[in-house]
Tab-separated table of C-alpha atoms and ligand atoms in Angstrom:
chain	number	residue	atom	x	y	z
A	1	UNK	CA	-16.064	56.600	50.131
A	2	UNK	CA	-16.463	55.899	46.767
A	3	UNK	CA	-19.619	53.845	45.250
A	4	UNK	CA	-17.992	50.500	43.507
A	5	UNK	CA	-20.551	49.246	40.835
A	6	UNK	CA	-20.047	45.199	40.700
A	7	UNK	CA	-19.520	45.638	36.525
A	8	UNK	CA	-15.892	47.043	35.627
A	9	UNK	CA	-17.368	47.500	32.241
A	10	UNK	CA	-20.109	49.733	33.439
A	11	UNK	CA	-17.658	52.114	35.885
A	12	UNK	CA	-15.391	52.706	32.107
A	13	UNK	CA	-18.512	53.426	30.054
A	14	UNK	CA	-18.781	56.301	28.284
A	15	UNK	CA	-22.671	56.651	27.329
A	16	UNK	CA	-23.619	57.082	23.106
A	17	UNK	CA	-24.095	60.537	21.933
A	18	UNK	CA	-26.809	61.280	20.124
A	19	UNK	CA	-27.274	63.622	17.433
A	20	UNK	CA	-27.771	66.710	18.542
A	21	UNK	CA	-31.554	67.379	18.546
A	22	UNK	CA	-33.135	70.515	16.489
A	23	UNK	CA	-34.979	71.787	19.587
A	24	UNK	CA	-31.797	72.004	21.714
A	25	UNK	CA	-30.084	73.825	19.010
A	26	UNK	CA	-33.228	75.914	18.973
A	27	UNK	CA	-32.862	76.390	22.589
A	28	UNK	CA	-29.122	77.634	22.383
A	29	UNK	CA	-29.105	80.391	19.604
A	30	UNK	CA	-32.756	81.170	19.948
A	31	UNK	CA	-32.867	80.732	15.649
A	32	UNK	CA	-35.408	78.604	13.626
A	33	UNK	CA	-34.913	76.938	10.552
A	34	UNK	CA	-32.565	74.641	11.684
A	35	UNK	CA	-31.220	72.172	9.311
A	36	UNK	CA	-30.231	68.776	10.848
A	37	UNK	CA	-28.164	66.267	9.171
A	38	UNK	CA	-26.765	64.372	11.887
A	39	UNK	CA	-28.633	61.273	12.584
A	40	UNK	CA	-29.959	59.471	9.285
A	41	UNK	CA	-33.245	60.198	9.664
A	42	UNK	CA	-34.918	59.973	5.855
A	43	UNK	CA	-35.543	63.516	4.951
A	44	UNK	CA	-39.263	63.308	3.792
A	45	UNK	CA	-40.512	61.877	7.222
A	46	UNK	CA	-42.648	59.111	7.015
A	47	UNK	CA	-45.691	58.255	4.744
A	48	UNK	CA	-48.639	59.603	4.653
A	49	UNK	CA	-50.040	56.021	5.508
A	50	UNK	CA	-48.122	55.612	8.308
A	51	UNK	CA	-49.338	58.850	9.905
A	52	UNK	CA	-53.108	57.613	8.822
A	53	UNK	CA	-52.743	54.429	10.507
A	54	UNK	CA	-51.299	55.542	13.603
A	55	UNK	CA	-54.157	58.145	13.748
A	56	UNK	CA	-56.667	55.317	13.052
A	57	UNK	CA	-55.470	53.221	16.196
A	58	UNK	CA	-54.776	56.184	19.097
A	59	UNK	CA	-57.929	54.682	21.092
A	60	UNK	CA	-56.412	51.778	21.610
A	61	UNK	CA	-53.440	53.550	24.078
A	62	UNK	CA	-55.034	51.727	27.377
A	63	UNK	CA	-53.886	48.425	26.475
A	64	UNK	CA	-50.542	46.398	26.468
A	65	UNK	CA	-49.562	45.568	22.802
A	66	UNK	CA	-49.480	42.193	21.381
A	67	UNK	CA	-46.137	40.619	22.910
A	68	UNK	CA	-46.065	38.464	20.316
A	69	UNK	CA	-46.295	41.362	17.869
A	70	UNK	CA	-48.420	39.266	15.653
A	71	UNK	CA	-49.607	41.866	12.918
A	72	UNK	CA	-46.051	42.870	12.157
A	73	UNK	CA	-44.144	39.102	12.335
A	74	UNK	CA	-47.098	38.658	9.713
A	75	UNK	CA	-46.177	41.699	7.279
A	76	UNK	CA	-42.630	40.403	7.764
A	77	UNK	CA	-43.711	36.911	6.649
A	78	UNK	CA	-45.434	38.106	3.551
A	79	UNK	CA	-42.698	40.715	2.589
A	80	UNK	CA	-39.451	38.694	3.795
A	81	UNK	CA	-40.426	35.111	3.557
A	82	UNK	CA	-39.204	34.076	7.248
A	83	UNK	CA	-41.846	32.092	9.822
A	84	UNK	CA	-42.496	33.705	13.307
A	85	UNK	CA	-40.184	31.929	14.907
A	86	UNK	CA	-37.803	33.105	13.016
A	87	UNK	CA	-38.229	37.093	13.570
A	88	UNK	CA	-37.323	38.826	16.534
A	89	UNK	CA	-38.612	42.586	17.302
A	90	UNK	CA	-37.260	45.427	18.824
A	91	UNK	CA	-37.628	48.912	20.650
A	92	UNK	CA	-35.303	50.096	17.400
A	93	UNK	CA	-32.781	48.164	16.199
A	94	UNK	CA	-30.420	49.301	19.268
A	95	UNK	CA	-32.355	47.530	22.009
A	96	UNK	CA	-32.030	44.303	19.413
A	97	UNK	CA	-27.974	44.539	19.378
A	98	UNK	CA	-28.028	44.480	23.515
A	99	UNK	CA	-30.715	41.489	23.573
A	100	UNK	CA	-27.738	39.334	21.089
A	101	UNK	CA	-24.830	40.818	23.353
A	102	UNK	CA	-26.754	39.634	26.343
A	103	UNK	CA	-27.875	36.179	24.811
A	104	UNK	CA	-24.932	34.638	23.928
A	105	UNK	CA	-21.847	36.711	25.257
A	106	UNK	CA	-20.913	36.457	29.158
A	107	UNK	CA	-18.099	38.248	30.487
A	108	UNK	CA	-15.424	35.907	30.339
A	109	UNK	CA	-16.285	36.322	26.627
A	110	UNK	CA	-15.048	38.563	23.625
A	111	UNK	CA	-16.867	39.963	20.867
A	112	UNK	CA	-15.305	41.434	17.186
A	113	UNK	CA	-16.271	44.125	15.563
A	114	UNK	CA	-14.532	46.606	12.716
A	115	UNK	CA	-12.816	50.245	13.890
A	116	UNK	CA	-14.820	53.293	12.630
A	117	UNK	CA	-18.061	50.702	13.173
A	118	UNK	CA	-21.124	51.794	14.646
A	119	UNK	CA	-20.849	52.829	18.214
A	120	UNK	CA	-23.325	50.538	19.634
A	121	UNK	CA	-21.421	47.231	19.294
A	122	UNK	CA	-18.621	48.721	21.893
A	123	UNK	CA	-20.910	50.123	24.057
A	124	UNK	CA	-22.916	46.719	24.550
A	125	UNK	CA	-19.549	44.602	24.668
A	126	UNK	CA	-18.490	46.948	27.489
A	127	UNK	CA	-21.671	46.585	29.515
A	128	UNK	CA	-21.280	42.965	29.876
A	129	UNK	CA	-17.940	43.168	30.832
A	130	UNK	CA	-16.616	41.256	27.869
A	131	UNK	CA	-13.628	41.692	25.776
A	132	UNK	CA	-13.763	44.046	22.616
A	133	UNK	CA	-11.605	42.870	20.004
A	134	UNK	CA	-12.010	45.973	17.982
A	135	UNK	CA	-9.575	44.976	14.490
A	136	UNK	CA	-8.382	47.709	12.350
A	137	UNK	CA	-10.285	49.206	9.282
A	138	UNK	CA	-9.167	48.766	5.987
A	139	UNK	CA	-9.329	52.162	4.637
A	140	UNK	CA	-12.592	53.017	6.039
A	141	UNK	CA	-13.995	49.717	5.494
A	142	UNK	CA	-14.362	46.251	7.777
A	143	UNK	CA	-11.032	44.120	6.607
A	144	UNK	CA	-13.463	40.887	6.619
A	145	UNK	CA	-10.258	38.586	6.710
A	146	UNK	CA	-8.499	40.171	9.215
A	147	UNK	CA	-11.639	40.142	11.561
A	148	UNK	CA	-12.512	36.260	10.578
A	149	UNK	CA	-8.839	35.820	11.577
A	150	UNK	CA	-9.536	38.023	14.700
A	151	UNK	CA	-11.978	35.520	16.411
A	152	UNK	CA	-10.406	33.903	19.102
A	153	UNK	CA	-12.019	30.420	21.327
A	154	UNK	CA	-13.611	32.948	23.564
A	155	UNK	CA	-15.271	34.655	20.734
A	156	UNK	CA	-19.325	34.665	21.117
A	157	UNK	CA	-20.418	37.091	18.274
A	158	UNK	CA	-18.894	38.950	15.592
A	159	UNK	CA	-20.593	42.957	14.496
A	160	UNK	CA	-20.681	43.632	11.176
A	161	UNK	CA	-22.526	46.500	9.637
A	162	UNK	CA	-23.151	46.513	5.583
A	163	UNK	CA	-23.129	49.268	4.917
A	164	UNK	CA	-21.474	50.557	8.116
A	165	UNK	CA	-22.001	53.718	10.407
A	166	UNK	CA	-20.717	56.307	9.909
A	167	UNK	CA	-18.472	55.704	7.398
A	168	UNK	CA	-20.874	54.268	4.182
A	169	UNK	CA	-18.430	51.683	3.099
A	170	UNK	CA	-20.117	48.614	1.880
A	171	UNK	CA	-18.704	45.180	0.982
A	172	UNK	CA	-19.845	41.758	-1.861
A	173	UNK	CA	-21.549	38.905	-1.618
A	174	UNK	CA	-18.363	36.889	-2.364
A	175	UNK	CA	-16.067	38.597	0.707
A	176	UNK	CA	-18.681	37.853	2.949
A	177	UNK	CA	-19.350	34.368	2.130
A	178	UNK	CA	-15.770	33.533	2.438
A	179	UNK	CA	-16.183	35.088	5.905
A	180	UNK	CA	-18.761	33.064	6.872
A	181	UNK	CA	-17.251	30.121	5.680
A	182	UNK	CA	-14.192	31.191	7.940
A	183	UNK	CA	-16.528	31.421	11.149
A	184	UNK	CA	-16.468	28.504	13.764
A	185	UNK	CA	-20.607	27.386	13.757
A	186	UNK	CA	-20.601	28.371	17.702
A	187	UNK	CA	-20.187	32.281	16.841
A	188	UNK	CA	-22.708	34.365	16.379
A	189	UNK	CA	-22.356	36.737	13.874
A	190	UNK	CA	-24.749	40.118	13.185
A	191	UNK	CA	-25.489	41.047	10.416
A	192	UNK	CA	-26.661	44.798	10.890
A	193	UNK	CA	-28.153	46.187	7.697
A	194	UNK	CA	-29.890	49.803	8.821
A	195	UNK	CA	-29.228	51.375	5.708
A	196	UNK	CA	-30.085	48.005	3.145
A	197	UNK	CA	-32.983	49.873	1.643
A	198	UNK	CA	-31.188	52.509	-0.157
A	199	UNK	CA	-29.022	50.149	-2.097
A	200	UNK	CA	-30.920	46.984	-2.432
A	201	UNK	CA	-29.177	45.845	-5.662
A	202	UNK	CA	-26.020	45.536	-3.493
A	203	UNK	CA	-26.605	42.429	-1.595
A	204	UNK	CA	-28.870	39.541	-0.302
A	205	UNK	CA	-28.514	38.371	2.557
A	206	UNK	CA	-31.509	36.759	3.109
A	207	UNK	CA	-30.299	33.716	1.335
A	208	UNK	CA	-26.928	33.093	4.048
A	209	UNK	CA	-29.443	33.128	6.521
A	210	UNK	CA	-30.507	29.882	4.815
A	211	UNK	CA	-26.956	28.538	5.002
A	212	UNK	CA	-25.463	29.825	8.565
A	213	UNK	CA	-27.620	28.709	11.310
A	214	UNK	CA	-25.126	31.683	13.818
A	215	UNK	CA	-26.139	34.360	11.534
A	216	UNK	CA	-28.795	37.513	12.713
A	217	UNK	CA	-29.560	39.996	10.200
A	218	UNK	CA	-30.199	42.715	11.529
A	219	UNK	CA	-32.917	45.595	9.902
A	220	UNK	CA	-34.567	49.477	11.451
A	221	UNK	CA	-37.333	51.037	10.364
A	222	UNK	CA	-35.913	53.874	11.954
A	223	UNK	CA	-33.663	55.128	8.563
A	224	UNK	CA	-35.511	54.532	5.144
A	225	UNK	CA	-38.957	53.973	6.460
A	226	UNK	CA	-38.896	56.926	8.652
A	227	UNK	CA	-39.770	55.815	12.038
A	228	UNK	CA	-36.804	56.776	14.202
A	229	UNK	CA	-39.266	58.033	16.932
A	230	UNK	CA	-41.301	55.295	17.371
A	231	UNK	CA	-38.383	52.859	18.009
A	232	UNK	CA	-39.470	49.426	15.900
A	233	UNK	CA	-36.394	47.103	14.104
A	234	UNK	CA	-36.298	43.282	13.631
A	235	UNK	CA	-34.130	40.397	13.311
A	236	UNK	CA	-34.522	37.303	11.379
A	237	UNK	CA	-32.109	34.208	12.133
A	238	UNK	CA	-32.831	30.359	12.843
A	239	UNK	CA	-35.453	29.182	15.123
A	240	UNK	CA	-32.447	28.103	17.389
A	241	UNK	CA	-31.142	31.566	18.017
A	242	UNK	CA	-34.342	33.311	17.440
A	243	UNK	CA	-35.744	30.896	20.559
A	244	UNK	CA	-33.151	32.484	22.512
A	245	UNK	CA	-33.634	35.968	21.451
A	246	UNK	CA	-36.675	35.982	22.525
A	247	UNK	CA	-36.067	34.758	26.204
A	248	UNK	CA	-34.304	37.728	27.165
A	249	UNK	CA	-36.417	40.259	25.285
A	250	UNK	CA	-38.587	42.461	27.546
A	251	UNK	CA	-42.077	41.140	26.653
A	252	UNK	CA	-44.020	44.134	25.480
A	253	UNK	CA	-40.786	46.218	24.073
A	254	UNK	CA	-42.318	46.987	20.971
A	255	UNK	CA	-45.263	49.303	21.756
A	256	UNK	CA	-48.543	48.664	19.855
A	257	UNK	CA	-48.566	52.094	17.860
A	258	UNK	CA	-45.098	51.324	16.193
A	259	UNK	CA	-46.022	47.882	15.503
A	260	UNK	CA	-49.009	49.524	13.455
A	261	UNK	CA	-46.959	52.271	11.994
A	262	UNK	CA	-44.238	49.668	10.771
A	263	UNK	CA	-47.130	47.540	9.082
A	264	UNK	CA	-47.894	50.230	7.024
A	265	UNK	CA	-44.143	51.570	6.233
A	266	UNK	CA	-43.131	48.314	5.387
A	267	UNK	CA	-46.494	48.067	3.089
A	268	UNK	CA	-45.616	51.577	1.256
A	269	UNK	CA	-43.432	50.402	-1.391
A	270	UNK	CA	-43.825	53.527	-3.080
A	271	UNK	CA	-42.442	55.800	-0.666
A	272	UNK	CA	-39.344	53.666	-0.363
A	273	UNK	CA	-38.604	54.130	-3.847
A	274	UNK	CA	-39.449	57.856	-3.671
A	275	UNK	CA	-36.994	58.245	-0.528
A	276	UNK	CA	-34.617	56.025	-2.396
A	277	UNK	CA	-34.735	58.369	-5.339
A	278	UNK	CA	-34.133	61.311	-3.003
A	279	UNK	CA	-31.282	60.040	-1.389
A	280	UNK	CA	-29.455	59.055	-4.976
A	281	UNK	CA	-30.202	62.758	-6.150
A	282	UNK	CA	-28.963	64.116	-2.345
A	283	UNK	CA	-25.893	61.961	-2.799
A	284	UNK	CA	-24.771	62.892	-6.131
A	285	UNK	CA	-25.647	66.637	-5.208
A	286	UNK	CA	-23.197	66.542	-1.956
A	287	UNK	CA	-20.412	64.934	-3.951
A	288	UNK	CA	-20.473	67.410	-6.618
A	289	UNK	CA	-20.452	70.332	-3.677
A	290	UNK	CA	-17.519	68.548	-2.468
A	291	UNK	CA	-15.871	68.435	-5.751
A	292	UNK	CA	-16.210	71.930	-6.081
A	293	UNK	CA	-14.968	73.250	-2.641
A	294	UNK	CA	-12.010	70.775	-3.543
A	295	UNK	CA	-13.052	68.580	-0.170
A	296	UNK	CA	-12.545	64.324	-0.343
A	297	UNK	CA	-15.240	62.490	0.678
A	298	UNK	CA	-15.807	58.203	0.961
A	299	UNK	CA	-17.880	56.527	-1.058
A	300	UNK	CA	-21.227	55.998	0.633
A	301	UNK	CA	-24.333	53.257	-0.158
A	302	UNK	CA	-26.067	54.613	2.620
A	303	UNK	CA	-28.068	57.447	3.572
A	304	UNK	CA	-24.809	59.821	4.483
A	305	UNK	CA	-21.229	60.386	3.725
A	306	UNK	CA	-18.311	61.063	5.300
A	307	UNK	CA	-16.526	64.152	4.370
A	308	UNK	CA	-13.258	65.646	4.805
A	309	UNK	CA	-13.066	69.101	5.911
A	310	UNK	CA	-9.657	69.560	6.307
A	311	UNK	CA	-9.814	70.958	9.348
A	312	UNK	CA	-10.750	70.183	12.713
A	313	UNK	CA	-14.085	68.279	13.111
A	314	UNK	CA	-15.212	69.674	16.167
A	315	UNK	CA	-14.579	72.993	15.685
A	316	UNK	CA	-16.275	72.991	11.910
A	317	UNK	CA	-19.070	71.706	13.612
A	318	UNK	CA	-19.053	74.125	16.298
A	319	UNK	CA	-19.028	76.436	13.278
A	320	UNK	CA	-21.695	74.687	11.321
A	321	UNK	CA	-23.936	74.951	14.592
A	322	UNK	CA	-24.049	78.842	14.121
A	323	UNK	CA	-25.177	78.791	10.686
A	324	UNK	CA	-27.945	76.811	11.904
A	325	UNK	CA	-27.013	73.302	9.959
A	326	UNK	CA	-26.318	70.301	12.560
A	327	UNK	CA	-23.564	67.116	11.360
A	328	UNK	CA	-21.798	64.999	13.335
A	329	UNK	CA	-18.679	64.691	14.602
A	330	UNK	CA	-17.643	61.015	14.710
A	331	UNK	CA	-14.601	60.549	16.628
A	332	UNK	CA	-12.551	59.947	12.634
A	333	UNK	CA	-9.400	63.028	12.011
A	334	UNK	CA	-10.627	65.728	10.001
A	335	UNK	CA	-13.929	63.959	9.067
A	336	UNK	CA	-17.711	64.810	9.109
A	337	UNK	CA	-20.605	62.871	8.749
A	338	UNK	CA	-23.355	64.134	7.402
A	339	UNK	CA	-26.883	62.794	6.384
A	340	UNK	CA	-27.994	62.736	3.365
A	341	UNK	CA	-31.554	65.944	3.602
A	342	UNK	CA	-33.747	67.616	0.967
A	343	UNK	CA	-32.379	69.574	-2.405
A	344	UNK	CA	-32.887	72.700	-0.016
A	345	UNK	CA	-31.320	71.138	2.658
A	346	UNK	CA	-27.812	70.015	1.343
A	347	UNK	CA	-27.834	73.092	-0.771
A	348	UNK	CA	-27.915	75.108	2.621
A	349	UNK	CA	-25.068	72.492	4.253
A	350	UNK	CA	-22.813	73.284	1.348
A	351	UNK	CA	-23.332	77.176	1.335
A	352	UNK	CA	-22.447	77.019	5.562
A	353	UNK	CA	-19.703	74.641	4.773
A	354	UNK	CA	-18.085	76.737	2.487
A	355	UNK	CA	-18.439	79.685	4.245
A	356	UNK	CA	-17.235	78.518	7.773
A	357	UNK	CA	-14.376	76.462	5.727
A	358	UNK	CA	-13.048	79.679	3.796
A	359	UNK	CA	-14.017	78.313	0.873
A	360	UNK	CA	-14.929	79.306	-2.623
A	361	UNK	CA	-16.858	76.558	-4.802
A	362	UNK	CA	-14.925	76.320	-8.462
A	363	UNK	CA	-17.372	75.053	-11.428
B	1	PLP	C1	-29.051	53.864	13.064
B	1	PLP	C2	-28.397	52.539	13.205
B	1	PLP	C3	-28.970	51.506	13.957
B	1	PLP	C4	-30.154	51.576	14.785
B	1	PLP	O1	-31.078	52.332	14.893
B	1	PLP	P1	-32.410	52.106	15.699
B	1	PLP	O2	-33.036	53.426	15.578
B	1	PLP	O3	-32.071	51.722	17.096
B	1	PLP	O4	-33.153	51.014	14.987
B	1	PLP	C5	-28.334	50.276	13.997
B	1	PLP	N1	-27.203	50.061	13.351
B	1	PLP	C6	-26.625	51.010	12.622
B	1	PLP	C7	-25.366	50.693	11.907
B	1	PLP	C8	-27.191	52.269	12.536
B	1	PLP	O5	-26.573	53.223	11.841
């Protein structure tokens, strides 16, 4: 006999898939000085404050956090201009997309969300049981009229990821007002913005949330501010849909040492700018390595890029794996994402690249 789980959606789902981790790797080919640019992590770590303050609050382990998560809603407040009751934390920005999936989509539901988007938004349609209404890229980028056109009378909430993962592609102020103004008020639409730091210039949009009462933007500290570990994003929206947020959100899910560390991350202007800096100089460095070995890439305002290899992704990344540099594979023909690291680091990616490509660089 075979066990029947009561969600459909659950029995079909096939589970995310991480980066690869370093000490795995490690494990496998028994090397060191591994190189991993598979996960947008921010290359320098995390500040030197943020290590300081963590340090400066390990006593306090034997206690539950603040549920409310007081000292960081308050940073927020100071930094983003939004009231309490208007922010919404979570275990990393992932555990945030589930807790908007589970507040306003049932599964006689759909939701919309872009091809090549961010893996997440399937995955947490699926475990519901809802319908996916996944609409076809433009390029590589969300075709914001086709999706607005997309939503259907079921429709509960709408994914949208500026710029997106794992492609980079990023999109105006103008195209995504006229989306919003396209939206029926009852859907919800995300705003997931994981990568805003590196590009602020690019967009604000702080100022729809204003204007669109059904809109959650939707920020990590786990990219730019370095805290992937410790598991801390937010969300700010109306009181409305921040009210029902936090119903459903597990009441101590952001634990009291991340809440600390993103006080100070979010404080450290500085090192934003410096890992902002890093990432512009990473960027232009992998581009011109692609120019020379000939490859295409797309466009990125994020922390990676997607490259084309020409050749089979899995397999160069097989290959890639035994010159001790980890990418990833993300389910596009002939592409690789990779993540934007040090000077040394990219400079090591290209050299394996070439080499496991068959390719000569040309100046
Ligand atoms: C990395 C990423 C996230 C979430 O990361 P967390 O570590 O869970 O905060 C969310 N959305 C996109 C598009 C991402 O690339």
């Amino acid at each position: 006999m075979t066990f029947v789980p009561a969600n459909e959606g659950i029995a079909q789902l096939k589970p995310y898939q991480p980066g690869k981790p370093i000490s795995e790797l490690e494990r496998e080919l028994g090397i060191t000085d591994i190189v991993k640019l598979a996960s947008n992590e921010n290359p320098l770590g995390c500040s030197d404050k943020v290590k300081e303050a963590v340090a400066a609050e390990l006593a306090e382990i034997g206690r539950y956090p603040d549920g409310g998560g007081f000292i960081l809603k308050d940073q927020i407040h100071s930094q983003f201009g939004f009231e309490h009751n208007q922010i919404t934390l979570g275990n990393g920005s992932n555990d945030l997309l589930e807790i908007f999936a589970r507040a306003f989509v049932s599964e006689h539901d759909s939701v919309v969300y872009s091809q090549h988007a961010f893996a997440v938004y399937g995955l947490v349609t699926q475990a519901i049981g809802a319908q996916a209404i996944e609409v076809p890229a433009k390029g590589f980028s969300h075709d914001l009229p086709a999706m607005a056109a997309a939503i259907q009378e079921h429709t509960k909430l709408v994914f949208i990821a500026n710029p997106n993962n794992p492609t980079g592609t990023w999109f105006e102020e103008a195209e995504f007002e006229a989306f919003m103004q396209k939206v029926p008020a009852h859907v919800v639409v995300v705003l997931d913005e994981a990568y805003v730091e590196y590009f602020p210039e690019n967009f604000n949009s702080l100022k729809f949330l204003k204007q669109y009462p059904n809109l959650i933007v939707s920020r990590t500290m786990s990219k730019c501010y370095g805290l992937a570990a410790l598991r801390v994003g937010f969300a700010l929206a109306s009181v409305e849909v921040t009210d029902f947020l936090n119903r459903i959100r597990q009441p101590f899910n952001v634990n009291h040492l991340a809440m600390v560390a993103a006080v100070a991350a979010l404080k450290d202007e500085a090192f934003i700018e410096e890992s902002r800096l890093v990432n512009k100089a990473g960027m232009a460095q992998l581009e011109a390595g692609f120019n020379a070995l000939g490859l295409s890439y797309v466009p990125s305002r994020a922390n990676f890029i997607l490259v084309d290899v020409q050749a089979d992704p899995a397999q160069t990344f097989n290959a890639l794996l035994k010159e001790g540099v980890i990418v990833r594979p993300v389910g596009i023909a002939n592409h690789l994402r990779v993540s934007i690291g040090t000077e040394a680091e990219n400079a090591k990616f290209l050299a394996a690249l070439a080499k496991v490509l068959g390719l000569e660089a040309k100046a």
